[in-house]
CSV table of C-alpha atoms and ligand atoms in Angstrom, one decimal:
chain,number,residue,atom,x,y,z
A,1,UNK,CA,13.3,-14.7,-8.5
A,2,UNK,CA,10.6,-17.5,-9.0
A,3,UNK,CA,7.4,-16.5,-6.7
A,4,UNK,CA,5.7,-19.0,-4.6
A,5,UNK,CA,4.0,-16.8,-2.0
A,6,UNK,CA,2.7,-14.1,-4.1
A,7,UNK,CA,1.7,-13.6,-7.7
A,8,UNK,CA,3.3,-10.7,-9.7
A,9,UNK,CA,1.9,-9.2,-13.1
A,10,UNK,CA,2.2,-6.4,-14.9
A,11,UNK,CA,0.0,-4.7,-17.1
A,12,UNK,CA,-0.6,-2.1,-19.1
A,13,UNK,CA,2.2,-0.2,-16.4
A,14,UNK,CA,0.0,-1.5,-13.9
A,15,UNK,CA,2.1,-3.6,-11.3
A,16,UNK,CA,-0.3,-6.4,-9.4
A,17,UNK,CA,1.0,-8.1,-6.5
A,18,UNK,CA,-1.7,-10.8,-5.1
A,19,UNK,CA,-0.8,-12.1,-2.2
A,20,UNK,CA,-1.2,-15.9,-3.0
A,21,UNK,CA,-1.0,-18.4,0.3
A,22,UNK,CA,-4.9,-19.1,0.2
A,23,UNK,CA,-5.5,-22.1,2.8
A,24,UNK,CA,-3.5,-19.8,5.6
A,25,UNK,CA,-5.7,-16.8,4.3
A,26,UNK,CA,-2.4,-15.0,3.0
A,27,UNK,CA,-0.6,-14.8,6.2
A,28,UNK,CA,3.1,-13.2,5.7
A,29,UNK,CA,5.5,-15.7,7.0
A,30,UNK,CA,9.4,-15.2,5.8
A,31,UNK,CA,9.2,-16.5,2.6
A,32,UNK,CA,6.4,-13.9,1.4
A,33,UNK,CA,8.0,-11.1,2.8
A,34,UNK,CA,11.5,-12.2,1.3
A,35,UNK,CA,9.5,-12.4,-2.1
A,36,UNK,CA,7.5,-8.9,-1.5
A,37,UNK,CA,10.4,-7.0,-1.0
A,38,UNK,CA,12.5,-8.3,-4.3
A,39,UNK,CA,8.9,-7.7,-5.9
A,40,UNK,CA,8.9,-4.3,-4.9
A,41,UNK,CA,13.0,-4.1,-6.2
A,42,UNK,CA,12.3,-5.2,-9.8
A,43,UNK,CA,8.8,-2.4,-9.7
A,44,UNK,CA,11.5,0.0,-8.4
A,45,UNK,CA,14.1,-0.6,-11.2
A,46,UNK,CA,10.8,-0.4,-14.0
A,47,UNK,CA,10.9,3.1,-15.3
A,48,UNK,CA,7.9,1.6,-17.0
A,49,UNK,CA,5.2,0.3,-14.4
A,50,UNK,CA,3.2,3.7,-13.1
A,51,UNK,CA,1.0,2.4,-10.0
A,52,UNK,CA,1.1,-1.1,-8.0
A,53,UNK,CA,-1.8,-2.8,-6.7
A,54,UNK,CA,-2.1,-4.7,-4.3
A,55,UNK,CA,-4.6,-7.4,-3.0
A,56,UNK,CA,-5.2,-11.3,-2.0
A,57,UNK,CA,-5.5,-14.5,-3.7
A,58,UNK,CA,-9.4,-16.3,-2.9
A,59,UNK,CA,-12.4,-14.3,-1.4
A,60,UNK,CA,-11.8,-14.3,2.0
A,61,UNK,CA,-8.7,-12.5,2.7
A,62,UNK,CA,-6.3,-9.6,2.0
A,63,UNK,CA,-3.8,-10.5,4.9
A,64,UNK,CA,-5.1,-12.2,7.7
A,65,UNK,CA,-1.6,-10.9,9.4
A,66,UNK,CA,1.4,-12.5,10.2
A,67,UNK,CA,1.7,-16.9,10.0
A,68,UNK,CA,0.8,-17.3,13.9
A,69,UNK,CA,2.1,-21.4,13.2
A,70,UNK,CA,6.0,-19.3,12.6
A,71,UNK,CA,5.6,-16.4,14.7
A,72,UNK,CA,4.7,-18.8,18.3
A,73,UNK,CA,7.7,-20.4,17.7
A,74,UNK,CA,10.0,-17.5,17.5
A,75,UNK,CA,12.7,-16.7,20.5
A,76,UNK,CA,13.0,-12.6,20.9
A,77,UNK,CA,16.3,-13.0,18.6
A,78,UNK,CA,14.1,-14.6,15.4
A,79,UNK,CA,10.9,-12.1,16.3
A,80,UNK,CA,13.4,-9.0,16.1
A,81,UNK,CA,14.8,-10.5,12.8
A,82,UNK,CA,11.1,-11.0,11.2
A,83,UNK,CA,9.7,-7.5,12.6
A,84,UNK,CA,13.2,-6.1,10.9
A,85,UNK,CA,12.2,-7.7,7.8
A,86,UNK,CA,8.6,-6.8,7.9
A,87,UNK,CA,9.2,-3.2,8.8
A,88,UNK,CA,12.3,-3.0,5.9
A,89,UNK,CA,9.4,-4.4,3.2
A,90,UNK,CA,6.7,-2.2,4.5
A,91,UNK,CA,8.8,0.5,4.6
A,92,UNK,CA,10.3,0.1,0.7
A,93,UNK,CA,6.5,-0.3,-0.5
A,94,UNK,CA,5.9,3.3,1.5
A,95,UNK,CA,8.5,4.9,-0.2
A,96,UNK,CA,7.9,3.4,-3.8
A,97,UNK,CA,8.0,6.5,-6.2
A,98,UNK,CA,4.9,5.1,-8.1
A,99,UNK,CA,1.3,4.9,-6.0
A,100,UNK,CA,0.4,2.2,-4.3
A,101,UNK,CA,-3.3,0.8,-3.6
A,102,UNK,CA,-4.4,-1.2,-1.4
A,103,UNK,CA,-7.3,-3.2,-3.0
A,104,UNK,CA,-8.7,-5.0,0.2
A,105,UNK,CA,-10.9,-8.5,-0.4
A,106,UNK,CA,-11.6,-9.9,2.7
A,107,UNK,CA,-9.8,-9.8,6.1
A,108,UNK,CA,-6.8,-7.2,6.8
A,109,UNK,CA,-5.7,-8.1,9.7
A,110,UNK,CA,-2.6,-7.2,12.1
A,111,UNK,CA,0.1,-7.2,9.3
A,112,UNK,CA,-2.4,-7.2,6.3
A,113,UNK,CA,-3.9,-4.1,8.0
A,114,UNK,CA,-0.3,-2.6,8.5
A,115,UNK,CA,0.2,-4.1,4.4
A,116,UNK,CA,-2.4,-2.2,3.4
A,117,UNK,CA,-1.3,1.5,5.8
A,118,UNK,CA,1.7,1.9,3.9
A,119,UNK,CA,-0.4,1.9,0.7
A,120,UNK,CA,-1.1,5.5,-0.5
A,121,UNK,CA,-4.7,4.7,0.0
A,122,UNK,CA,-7.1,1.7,-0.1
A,123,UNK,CA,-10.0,0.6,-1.4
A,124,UNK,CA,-11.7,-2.2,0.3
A,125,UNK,CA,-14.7,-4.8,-0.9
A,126,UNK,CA,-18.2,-4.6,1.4
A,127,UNK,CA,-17.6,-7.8,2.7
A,128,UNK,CA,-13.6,-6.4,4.0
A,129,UNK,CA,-13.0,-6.9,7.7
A,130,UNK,CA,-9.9,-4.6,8.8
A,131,UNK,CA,-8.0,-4.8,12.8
A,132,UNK,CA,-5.4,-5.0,14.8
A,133,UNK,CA,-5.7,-8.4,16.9
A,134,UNK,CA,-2.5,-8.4,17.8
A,135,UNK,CA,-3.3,-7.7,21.9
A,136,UNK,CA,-5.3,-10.8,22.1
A,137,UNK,CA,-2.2,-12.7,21.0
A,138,UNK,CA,-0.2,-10.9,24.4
A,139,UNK,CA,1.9,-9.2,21.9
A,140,UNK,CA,1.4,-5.0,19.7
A,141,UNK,CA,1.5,-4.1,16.1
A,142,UNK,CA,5.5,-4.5,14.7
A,143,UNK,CA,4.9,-3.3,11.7
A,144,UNK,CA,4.2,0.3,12.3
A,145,UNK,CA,0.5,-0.8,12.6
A,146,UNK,CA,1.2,2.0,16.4
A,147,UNK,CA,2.6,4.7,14.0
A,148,UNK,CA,0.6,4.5,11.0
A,149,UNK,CA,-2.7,4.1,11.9
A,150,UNK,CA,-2.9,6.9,14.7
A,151,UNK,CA,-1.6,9.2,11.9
A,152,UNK,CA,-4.1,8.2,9.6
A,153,UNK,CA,-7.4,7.7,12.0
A,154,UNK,CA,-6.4,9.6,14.9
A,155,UNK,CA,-4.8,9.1,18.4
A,156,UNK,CA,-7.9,8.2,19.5
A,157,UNK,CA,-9.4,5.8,17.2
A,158,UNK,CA,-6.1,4.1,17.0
A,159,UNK,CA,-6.2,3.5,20.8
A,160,UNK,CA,-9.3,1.8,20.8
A,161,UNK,CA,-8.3,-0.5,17.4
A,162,UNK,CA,-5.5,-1.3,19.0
A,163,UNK,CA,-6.3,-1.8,22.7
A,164,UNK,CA,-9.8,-4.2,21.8
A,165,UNK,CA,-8.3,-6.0,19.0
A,166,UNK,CA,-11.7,-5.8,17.6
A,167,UNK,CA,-12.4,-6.0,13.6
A,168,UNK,CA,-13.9,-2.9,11.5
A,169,UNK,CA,-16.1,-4.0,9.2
A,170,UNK,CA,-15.5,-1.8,5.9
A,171,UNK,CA,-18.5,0.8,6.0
A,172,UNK,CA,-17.1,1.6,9.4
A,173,UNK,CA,-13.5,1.8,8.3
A,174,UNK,CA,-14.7,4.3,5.3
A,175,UNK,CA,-16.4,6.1,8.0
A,176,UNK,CA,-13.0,6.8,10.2
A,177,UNK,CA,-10.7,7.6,7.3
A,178,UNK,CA,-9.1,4.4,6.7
A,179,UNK,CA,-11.1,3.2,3.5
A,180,UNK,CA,-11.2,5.7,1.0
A,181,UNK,CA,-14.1,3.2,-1.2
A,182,UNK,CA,-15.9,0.7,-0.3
A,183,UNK,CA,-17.5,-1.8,-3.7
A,184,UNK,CA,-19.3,-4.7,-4.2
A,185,UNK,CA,-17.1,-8.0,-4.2
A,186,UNK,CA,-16.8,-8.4,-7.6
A,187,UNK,CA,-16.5,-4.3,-8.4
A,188,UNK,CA,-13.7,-4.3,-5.9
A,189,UNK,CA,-10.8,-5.2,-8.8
A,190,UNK,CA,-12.6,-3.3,-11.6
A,191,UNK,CA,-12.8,0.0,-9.4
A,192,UNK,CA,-9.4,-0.2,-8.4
A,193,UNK,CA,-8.3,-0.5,-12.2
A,194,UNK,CA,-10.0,2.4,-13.3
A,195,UNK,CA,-8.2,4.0,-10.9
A,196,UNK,CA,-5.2,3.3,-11.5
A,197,UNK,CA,-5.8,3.6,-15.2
A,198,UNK,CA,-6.3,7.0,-14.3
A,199,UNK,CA,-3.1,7.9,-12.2
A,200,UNK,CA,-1.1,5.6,-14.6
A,201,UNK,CA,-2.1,8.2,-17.5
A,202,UNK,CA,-0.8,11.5,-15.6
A,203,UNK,CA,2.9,12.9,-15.6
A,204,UNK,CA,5.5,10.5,-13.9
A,205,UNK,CA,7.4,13.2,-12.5
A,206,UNK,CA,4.6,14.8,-11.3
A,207,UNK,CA,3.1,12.2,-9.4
A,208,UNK,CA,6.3,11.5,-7.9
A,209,UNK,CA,6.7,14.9,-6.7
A,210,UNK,CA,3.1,15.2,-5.1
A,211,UNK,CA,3.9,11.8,-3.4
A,212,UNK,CA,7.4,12.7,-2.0
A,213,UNK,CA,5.7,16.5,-1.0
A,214,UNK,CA,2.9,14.8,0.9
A,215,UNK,CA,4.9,12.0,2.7
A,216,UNK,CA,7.7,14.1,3.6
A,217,UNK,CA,5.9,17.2,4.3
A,218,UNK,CA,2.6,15.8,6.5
A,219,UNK,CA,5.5,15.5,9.7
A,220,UNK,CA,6.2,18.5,9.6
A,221,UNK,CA,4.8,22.1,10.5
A,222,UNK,CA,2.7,23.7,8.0
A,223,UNK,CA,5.8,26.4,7.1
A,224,UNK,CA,8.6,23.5,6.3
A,225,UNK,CA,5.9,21.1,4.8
A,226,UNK,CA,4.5,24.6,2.3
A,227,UNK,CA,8.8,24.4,1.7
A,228,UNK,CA,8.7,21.1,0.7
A,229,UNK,CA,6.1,21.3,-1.7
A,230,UNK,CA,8.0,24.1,-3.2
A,231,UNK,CA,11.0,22.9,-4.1
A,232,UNK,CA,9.2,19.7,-5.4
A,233,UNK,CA,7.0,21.7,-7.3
A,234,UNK,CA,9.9,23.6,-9.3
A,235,UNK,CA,11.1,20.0,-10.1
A,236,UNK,CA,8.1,19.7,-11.8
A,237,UNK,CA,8.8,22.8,-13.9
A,238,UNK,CA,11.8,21.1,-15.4
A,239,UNK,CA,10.0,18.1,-16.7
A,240,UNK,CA,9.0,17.7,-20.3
A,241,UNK,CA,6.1,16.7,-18.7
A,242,UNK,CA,5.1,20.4,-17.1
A,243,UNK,CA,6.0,21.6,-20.7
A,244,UNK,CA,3.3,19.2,-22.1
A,245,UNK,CA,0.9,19.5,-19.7
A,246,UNK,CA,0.3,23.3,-20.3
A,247,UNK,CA,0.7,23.5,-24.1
A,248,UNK,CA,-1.4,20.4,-24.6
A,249,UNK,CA,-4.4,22.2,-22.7
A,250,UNK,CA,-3.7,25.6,-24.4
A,251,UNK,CA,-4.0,23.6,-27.8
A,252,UNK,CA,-7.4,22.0,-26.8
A,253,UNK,CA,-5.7,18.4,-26.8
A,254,UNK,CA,-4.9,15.8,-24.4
A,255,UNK,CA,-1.7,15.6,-23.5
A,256,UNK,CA,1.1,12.5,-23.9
A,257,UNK,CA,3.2,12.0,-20.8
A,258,UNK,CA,7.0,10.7,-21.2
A,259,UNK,CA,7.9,11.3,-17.6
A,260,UNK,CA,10.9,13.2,-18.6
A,261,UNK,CA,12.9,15.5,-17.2
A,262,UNK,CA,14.4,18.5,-19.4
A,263,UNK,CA,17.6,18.1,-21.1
B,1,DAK,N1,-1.6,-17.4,10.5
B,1,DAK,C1,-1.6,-18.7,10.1
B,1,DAK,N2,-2.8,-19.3,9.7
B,1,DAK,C2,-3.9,-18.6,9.6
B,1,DAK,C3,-3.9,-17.2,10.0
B,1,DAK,C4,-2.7,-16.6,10.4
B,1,DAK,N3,-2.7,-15.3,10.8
B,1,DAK,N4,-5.2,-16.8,9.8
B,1,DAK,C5,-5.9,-17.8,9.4
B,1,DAK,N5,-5.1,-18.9,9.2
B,1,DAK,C6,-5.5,-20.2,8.8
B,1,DAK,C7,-6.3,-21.0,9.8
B,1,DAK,O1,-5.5,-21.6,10.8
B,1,DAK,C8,-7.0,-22.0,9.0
B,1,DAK,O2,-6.2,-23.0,8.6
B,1,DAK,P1,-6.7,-24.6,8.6
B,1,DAK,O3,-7.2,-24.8,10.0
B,1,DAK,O4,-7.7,-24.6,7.6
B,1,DAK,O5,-5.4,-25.4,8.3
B,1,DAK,C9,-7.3,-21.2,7.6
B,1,DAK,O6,-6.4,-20.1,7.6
B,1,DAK,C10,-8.7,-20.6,7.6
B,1,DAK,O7,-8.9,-19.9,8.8
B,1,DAK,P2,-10.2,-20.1,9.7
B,1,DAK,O8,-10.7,-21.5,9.7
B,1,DAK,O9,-9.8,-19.6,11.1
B,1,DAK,O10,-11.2,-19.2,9.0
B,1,DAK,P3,-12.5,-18.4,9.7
B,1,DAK,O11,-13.3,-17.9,8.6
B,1,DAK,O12,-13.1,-19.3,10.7
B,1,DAK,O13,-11.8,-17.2,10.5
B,1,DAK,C11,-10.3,-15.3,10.7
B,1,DAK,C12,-11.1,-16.2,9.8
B,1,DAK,C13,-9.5,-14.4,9.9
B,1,DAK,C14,-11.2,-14.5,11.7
B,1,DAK,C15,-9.4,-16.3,11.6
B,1,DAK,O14,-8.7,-17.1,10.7
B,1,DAK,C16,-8.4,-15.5,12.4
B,1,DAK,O15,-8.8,-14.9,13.5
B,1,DAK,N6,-7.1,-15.5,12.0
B,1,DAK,C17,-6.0,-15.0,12.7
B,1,DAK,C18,-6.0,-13.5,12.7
B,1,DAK,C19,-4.9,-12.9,13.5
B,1,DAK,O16,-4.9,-12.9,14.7
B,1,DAK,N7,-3.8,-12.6,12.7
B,1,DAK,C20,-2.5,-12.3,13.3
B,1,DAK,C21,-2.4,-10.9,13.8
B,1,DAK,S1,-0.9,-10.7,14.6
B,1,DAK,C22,6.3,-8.8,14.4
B,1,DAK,C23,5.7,-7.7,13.7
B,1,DAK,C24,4.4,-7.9,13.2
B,1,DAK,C25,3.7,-9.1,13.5
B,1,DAK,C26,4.3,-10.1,14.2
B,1,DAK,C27,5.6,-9.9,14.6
B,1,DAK,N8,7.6,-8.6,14.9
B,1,DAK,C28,8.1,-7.3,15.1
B,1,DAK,C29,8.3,-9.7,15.4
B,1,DAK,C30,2.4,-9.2,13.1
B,1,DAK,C31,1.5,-9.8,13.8
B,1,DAK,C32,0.1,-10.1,13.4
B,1,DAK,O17,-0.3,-9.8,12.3
């Protein structure tokens, strides 16, 4: 599929997707989402690409949420359609096997906050403005921006985010849980890579397994979530990777990751 909303590259098993619609401040009308969601398809399908990032085109925004010019002018019908399609993109980029991060430039708001919540976690630039707006445009969150965030910040927090509308300025969004780093402008890209250099280096399997324990198991009690982990953590033990893992550190060498599991 030819991209005209966003911009997709690959390096180095590092997936970028950069949302790219500039002079709207990246808002997510149809045609991104449409392109987002085959995006995250062909990273699905690449046995090859270890983490995605995500972030936006220019200095000013992440997401500035969803096009207001397209959503006024939906009737219930076409807003039902759009939140279906948001949710279904949102929801395919939460349950990517690989890490996600969201690598926030500017403002995240409504959608491009709820973009950046189904990330596994987000770095954000000094200058990064996060919120919900959404209730001062007489409509909520639709794309689990009510779910999400309460789970992440608390009940609480969430409520008052959501009721006010108002913007979190970065330090502040560190402070509650939402940010897990917060750079300089120009460190923001360079952080995030050595990241993601990082995770990109470990065990596929592995990482796939801690990603599927934590998301599956944090809904659950403590008993069926220590389950989970369990049986996630024996598929581990039949990877080439658990093999190499332990006999490179008992020979004093790093070890080389295929992402295999045992024949
Ligand atoms: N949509 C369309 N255009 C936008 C935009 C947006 N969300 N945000 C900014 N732009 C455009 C501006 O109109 C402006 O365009 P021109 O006038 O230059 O043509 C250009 O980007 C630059 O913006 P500003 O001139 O406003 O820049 P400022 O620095 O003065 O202000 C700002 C930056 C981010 C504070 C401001 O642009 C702003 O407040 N933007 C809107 C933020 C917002 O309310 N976002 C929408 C949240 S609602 C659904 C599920 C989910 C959703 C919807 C439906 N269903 C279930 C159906 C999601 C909803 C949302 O995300």
């Amino acid at each position: 599929m030819a991209y005209e909303n966003i911009i997709y590259t690959v390096e180095e098993g590092i997936a970028t997707i950069t949302f790219n619609r500039p002079k709207a401040l990246n808002a997510l009308n149809a045609d991104l989402l449409k392109e987002l969601s085959a995006a995250l398809d062909v990273i699905a399908a690449d046995e090859d690409i270890r983490v995605l990032v995500l972030t936006g085109a220019g200095q000013k925004a992440f997401v500035a949420g969803a096009d207001i010019s397209e959503l006024a002018a939906f009737n219930p019908l076409q807003a039902k359609l759009f939140g279906r399609q948001g949710q279904a993109a949102l929801n395919k980029l939460q349950a990517l096997a690989i890490p996600a991060i969201a690598a926030v430039n500017g403002y995240a708001l409504g959608g491009g906050s709820e973009m950046a919540l189904a990330c596994d976690f987000i770095y954000a630039s000094e200058n990064a403005m996060f919120g919900l707006p959404e209730i001062s445009l007489g409509i909520i969150p639709g794309f689990g921006g009510t779910q999400r965030l309460p789970r992440l910040v608390g009940i609480n927090k969430a409520k008052e985010m959501i009721f006010t509308g108002k913007m979190v300025p970065a330090a502040e969004a560190a402070e509650i849980g939402l940010v897990n780093r917060v750079c300089a402008p120009e460190a923001l890209m360079e952080e995030v890579s050595k990241t993601a250099k990082l995770i990109a280096a470990k065990g596929r399997v592995a990482l796939r397994a801690a990603k599927q324990a934590i998301n599956s198991g944090i809904h659950t009690d403590l008993t069926t979530g220590c389950g989970i982990e369990l049986d996630a953590f024996a598929l581990c033990m039949a990877s080439e990777d658990a093999k190499e893992g332990t006999a490179a550190f008992l020979e004093k060498r790093k070890p080389v990751f295929k992402g295999r599991l045992s024949h």
